[in-house]
Coordinates of C-alpha atoms and ligand atoms in Angstrom, one line a residue:
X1 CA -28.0 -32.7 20.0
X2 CA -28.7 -29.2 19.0
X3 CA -29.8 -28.6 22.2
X4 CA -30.4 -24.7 22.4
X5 CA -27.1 -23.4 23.2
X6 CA -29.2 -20.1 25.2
X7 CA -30.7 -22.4 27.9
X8 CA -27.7 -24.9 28.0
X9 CA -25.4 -22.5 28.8
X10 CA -27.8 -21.2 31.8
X11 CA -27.4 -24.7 32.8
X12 CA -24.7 -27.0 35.1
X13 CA -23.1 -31.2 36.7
X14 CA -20.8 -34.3 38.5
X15 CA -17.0 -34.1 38.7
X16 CA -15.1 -35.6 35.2
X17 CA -12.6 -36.4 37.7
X18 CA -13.2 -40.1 38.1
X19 CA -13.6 -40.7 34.4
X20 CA -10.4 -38.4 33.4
X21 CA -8.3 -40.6 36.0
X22 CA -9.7 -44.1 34.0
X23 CA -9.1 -42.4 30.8
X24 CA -5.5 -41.3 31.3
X25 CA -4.5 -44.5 33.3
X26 CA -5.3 -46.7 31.1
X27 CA -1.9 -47.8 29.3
X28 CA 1.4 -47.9 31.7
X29 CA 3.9 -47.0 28.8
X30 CA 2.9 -42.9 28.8
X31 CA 5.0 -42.4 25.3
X32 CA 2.7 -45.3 23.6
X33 CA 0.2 -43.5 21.1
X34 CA -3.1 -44.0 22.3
X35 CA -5.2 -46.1 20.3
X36 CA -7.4 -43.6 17.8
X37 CA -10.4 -42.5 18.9
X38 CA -13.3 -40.9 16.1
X39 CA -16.0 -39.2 17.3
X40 CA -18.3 -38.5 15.2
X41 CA -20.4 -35.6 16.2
X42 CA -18.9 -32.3 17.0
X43 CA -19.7 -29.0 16.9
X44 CA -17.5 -26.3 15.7
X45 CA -18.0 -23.0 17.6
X46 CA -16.0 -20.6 19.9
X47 CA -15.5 -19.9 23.1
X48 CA -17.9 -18.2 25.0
X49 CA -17.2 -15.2 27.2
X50 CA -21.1 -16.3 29.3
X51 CA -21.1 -19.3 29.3
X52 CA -21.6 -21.3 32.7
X53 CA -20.0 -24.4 34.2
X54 CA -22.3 -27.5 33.7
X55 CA -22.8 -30.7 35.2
X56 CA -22.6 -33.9 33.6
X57 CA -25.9 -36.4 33.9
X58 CA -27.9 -33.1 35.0
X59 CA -31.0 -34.4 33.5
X60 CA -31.1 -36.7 36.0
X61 CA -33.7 -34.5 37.5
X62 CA -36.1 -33.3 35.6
X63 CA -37.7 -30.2 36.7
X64 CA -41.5 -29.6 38.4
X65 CA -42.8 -26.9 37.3
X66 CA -45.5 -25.5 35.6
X67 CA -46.5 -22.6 33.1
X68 CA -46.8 -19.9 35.2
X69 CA -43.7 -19.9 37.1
X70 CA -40.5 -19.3 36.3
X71 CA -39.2 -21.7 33.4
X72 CA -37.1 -24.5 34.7
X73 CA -33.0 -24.3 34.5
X74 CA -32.0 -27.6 34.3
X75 CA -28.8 -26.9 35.5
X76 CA -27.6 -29.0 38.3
X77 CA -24.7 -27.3 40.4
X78 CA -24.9 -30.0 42.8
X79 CA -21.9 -31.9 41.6
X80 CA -18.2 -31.3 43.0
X81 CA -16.4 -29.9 40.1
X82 CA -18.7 -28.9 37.3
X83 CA -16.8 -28.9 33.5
X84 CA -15.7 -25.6 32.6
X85 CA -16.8 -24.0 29.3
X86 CA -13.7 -22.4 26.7
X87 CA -14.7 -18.6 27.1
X88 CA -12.5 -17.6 24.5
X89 CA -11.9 -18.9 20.9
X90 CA -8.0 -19.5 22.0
X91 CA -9.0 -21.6 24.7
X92 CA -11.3 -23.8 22.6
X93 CA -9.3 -24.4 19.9
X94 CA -6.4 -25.5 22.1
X95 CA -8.6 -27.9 23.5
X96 CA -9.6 -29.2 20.3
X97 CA -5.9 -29.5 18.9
X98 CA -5.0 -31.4 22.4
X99 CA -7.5 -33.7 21.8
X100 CA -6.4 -34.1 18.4
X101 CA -2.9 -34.8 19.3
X102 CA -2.8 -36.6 23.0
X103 CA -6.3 -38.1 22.9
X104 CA -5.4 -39.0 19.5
X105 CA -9.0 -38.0 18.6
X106 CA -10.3 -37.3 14.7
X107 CA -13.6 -35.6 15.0
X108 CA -16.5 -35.1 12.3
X109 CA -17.1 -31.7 12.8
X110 CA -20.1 -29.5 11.8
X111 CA -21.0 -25.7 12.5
X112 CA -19.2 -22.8 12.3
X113 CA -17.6 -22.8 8.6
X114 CA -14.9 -20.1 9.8
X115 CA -14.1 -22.5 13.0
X116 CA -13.9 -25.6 11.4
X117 CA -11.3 -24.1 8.9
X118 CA -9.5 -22.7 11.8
X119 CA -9.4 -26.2 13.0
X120 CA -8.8 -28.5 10.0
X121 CA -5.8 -26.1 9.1
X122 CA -4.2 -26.7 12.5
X123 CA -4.5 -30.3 12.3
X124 CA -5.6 -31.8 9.1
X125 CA -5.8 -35.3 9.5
X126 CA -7.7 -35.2 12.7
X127 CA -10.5 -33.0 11.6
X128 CA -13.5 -34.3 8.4
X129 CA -15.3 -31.6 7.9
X130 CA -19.5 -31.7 7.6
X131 CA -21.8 -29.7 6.4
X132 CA -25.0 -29.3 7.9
X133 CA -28.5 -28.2 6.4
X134 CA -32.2 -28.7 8.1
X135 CA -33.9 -26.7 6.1
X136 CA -34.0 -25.7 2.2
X137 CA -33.9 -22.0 3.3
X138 CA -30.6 -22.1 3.9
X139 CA -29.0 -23.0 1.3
X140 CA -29.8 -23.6 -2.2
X141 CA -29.5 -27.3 -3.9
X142 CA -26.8 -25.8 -6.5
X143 CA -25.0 -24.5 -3.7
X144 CA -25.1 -27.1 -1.4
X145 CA -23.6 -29.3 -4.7
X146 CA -21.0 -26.8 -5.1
X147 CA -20.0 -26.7 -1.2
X148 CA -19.5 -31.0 -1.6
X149 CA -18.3 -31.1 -4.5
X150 CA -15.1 -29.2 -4.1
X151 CA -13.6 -31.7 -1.6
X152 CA -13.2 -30.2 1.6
X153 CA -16.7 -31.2 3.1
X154 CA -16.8 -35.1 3.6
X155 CA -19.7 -35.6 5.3
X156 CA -23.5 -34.1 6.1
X157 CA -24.9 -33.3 8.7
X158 CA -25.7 -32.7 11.8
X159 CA -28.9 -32.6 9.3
X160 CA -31.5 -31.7 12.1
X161 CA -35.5 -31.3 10.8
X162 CA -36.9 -32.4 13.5
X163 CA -36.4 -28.3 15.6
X164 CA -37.6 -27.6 12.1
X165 CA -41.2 -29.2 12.9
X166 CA -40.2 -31.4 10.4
X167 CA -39.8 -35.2 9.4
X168 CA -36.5 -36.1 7.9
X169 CA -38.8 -37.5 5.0
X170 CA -40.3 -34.2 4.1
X171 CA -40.1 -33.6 0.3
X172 CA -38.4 -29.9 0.7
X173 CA -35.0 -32.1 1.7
X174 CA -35.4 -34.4 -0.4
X175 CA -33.1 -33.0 -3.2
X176 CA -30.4 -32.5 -0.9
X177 CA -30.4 -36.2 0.4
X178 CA -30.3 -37.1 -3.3
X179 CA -27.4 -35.5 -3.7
X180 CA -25.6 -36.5 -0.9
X181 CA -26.7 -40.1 -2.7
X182 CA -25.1 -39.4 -6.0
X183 CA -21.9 -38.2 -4.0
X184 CA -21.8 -40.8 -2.3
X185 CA -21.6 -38.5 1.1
X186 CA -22.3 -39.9 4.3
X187 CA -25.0 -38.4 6.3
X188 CA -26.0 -37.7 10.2
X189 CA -29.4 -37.4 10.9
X190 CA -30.5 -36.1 14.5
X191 CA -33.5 -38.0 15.4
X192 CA -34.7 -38.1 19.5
X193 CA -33.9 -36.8 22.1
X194 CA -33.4 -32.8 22.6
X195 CA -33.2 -32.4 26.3
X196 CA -36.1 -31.1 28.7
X197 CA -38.6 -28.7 27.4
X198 CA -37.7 -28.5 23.8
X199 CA -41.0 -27.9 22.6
X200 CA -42.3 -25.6 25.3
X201 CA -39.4 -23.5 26.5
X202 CA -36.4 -23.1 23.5
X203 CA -37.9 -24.5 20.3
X204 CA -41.3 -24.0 19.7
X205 CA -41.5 -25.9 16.2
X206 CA -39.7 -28.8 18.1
X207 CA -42.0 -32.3 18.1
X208 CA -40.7 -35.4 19.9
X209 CA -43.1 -38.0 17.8
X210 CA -40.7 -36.0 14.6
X211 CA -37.7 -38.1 16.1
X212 CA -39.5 -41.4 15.2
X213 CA -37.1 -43.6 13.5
X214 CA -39.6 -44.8 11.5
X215 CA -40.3 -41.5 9.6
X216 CA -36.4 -42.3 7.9
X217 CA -37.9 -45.1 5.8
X218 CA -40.0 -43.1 3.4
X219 CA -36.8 -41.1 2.7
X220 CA -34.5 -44.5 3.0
X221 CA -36.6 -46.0 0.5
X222 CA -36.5 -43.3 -1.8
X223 CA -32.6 -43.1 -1.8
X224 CA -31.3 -46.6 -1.5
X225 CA -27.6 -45.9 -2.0
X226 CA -27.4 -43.4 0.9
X227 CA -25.8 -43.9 3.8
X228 CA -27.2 -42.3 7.0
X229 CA -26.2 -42.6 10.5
X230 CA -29.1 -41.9 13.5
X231 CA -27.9 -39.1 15.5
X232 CA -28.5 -39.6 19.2
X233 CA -29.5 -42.9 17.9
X234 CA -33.1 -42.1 18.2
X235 CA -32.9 -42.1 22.3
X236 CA -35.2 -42.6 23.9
X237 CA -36.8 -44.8 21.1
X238 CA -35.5 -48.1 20.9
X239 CA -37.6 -50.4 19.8
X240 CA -38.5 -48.5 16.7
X241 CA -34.4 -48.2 16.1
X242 CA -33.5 -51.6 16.1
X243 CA -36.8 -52.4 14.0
X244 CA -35.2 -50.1 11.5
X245 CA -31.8 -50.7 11.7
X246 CA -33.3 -54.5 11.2
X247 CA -35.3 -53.6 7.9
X248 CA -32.0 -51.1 6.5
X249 CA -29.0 -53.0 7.0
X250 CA -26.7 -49.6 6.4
X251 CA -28.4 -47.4 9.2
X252 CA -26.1 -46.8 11.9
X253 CA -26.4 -44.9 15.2
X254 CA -24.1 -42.6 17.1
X255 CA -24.2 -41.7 20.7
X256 CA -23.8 -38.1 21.3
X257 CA -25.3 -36.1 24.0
X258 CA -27.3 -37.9 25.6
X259 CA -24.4 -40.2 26.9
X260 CA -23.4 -36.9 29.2
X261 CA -26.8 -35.2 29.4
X262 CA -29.2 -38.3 30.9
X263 CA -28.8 -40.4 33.8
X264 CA -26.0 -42.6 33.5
X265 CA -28.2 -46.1 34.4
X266 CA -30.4 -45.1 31.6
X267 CA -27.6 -44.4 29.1
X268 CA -26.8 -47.6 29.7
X269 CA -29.9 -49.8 29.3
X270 CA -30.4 -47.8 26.0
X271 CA -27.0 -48.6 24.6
X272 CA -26.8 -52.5 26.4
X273 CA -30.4 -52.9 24.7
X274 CA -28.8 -52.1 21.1
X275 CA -25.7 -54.1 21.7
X276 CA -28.0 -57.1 22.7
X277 CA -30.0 -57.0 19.7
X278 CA -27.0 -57.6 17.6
X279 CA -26.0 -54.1 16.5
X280 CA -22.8 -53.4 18.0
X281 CA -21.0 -53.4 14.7
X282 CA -23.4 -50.2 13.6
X283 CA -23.0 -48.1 16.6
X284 CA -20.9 -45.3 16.4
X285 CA -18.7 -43.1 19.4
X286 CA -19.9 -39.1 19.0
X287 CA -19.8 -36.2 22.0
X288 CA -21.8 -33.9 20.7
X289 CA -18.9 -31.6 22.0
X290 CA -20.0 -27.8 22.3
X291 CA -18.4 -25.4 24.3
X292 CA -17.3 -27.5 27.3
X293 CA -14.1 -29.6 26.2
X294 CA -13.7 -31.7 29.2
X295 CA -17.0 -33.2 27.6
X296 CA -14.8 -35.1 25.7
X297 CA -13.5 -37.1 28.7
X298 CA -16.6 -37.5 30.0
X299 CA -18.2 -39.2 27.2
X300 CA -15.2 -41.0 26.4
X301 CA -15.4 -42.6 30.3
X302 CA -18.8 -43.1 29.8
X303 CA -18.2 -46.3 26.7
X304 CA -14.3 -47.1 29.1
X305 CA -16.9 -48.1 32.3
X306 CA -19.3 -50.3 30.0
X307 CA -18.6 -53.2 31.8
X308 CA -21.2 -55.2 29.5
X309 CA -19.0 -54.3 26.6
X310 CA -16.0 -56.2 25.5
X311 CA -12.9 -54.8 24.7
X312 CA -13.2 -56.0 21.0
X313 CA -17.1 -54.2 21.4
X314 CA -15.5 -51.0 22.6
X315 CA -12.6 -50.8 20.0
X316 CA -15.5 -51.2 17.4
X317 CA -17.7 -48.1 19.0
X318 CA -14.2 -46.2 19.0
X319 CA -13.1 -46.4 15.7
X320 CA -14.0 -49.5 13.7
X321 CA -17.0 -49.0 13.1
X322 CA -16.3 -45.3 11.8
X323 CA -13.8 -46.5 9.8
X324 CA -16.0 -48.7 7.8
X325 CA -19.1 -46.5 7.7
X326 CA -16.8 -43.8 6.4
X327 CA -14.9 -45.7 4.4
X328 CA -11.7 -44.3 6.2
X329 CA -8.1 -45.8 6.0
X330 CA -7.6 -47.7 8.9
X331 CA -3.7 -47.5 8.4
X332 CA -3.1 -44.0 8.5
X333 CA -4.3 -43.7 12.1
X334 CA -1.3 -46.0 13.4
Ligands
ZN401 ZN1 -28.5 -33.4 17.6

């Protein structure tokens, strides 16, 4: 989600516990692979020598407070055993490789180039790297061509205009979509949700009416062999996602962040709600990991408890679904 990394690590959460004990029960035979997992949105960073512990579902209280007092942690401690952050680089990418390897886990992962080189190299097959751009400052269109053109990105994103103060239809990214078209390059769009106080306390060009998922079509309708997938699928916005996954039959969503960040009835209705309107072949399993690891348990607990979903509907969230929206080989995952 982008959230800004400065306030989240002030912040905190409820114990993993419960979901780590339904995630490793699951299947009696302990030496049977577990059945792949992709997640879809990842962050590549470090460890972080200040970060804080954080609490799952902590915006389950949002904040009263007002401009002149002090600005609003929304850390919750009051949870039994908050998830530890990696403080050093050694402990995150451990925890990466053992999700890799014993979750059985394949992550597209965006961020920090160095990291996600340092991670692909330790387990290749489990690790598509993306590259991200928000804004045309960053990189030039030649570049950006040259960077997906020489094989090891497969994917872009997390492409995120909207802390830009910018629709994902604005004309200055326009080029870069295009080629991402021409590539044939998938690509992950943040749209929604950011977490309390975006606008006002980390990220002052931030607008929630830019994570409309109506401002997409312009942009959709301008590249019509592009394949996008709504990042954070638009939360909290769901009647203008399913009208637009409706008029666009390739749009797909993911879930990442706010399936640990909000309050888990509400995670619920929003992904029930999108299931029910027919779209559960189109919704796609992300973290939006950063520097806690155990957030991948969490999340991963989060689509195990759907007790609306059925098995078949979770297996498609999990991985079918990825497979097909990124054209993957289904057969070298068994
Ligand atoms: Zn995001």
């Amino acid at each position: 989600m982008r959230f800004s990394i400065n306030l989240y690590i002030k912040k905190i959460i409820p114990s993993s516990l419960f979901f780590l004990s339904l995630v490793f029960s699951a299947n009696a035979q302990e030496t049977k692979k577990r059945l792949p997992i992709i997640d879809v949105h990842v962050h590549a960073m470090g460890g972080n020598p200040n970060a804080s512990p954080m609490c799952p579902w902590f915006l389950k209280d949002m904040p009263g407070s007002g401009p002149n007092q002090e600005p609003p942690s929304f850390i919750n401690t009051d949870c039994i055993s908050p998830l530890q952050p990696a403080r050093r680089d050694a402990e995150m990418d451990a925890a990466i490789l053992r999700a890799n390897k014993e979750l059985n886990v394949t992550m597209v992962v965006s961020g920090d180039a160095k990291v996600i080189h340092r991670w692909h190299k330790a387990a290749p097959d489990h690790i598509i790297p993306s590259l991200g751009i928000s804004n045309a400052d960053q990189m030039t269109i030649e570049a950006f061509r040259d960077s997906l053109s020489n094989g090891f990105y497969k994917v872009m994103g997390e492409v995120a205009p909207q802390y830009q103060g910018m629709s994902p239809s604005d004309m200055s990214l326009d080029e870069y979509f295009g080629v991402a078209e021409e590539l044939g390059i998938p690509v992950g769009i943040h749209m929604g949700t950011g977490g309390n106080g975006m606008a006002n306390l980390t990220s002052p060009k931030y607008r929630a009416s830019l994570g409309q998922p109506f401002l997409l079509e312009d942009m959709l309708a301008r590249h019509p062999k592009l394949k996008i997938w709504v990042m954070h699928a638009g939360y909290p916005m769901v009647d203008q996602m399913i009208a637009l996954m409706g008029a666009n039959a390739y749009v797909y969503v993911d879930l990442a962040g706010f399936i640990w960040s909000y309050p888990l009835e509400e995670i619920h209705d929003y992904l029930k709600r999108l299931v029910q309107a027919g779209f559960g072949k189109r919704i796609l399993y992300g973290t939006d990991l950063m520097m806690w690891p155990e957030l991948l348990e969490t999340s991963i607990g989060v689509i195990e408890s759907a007790n609306y979903l059925s098995e078949e509907q979770k297996r498609d969230i999990f991985f079918n679904n990825a497979v097909r929206f990124f054209n993957l080989d289904a057969s070298k995952f068994e």
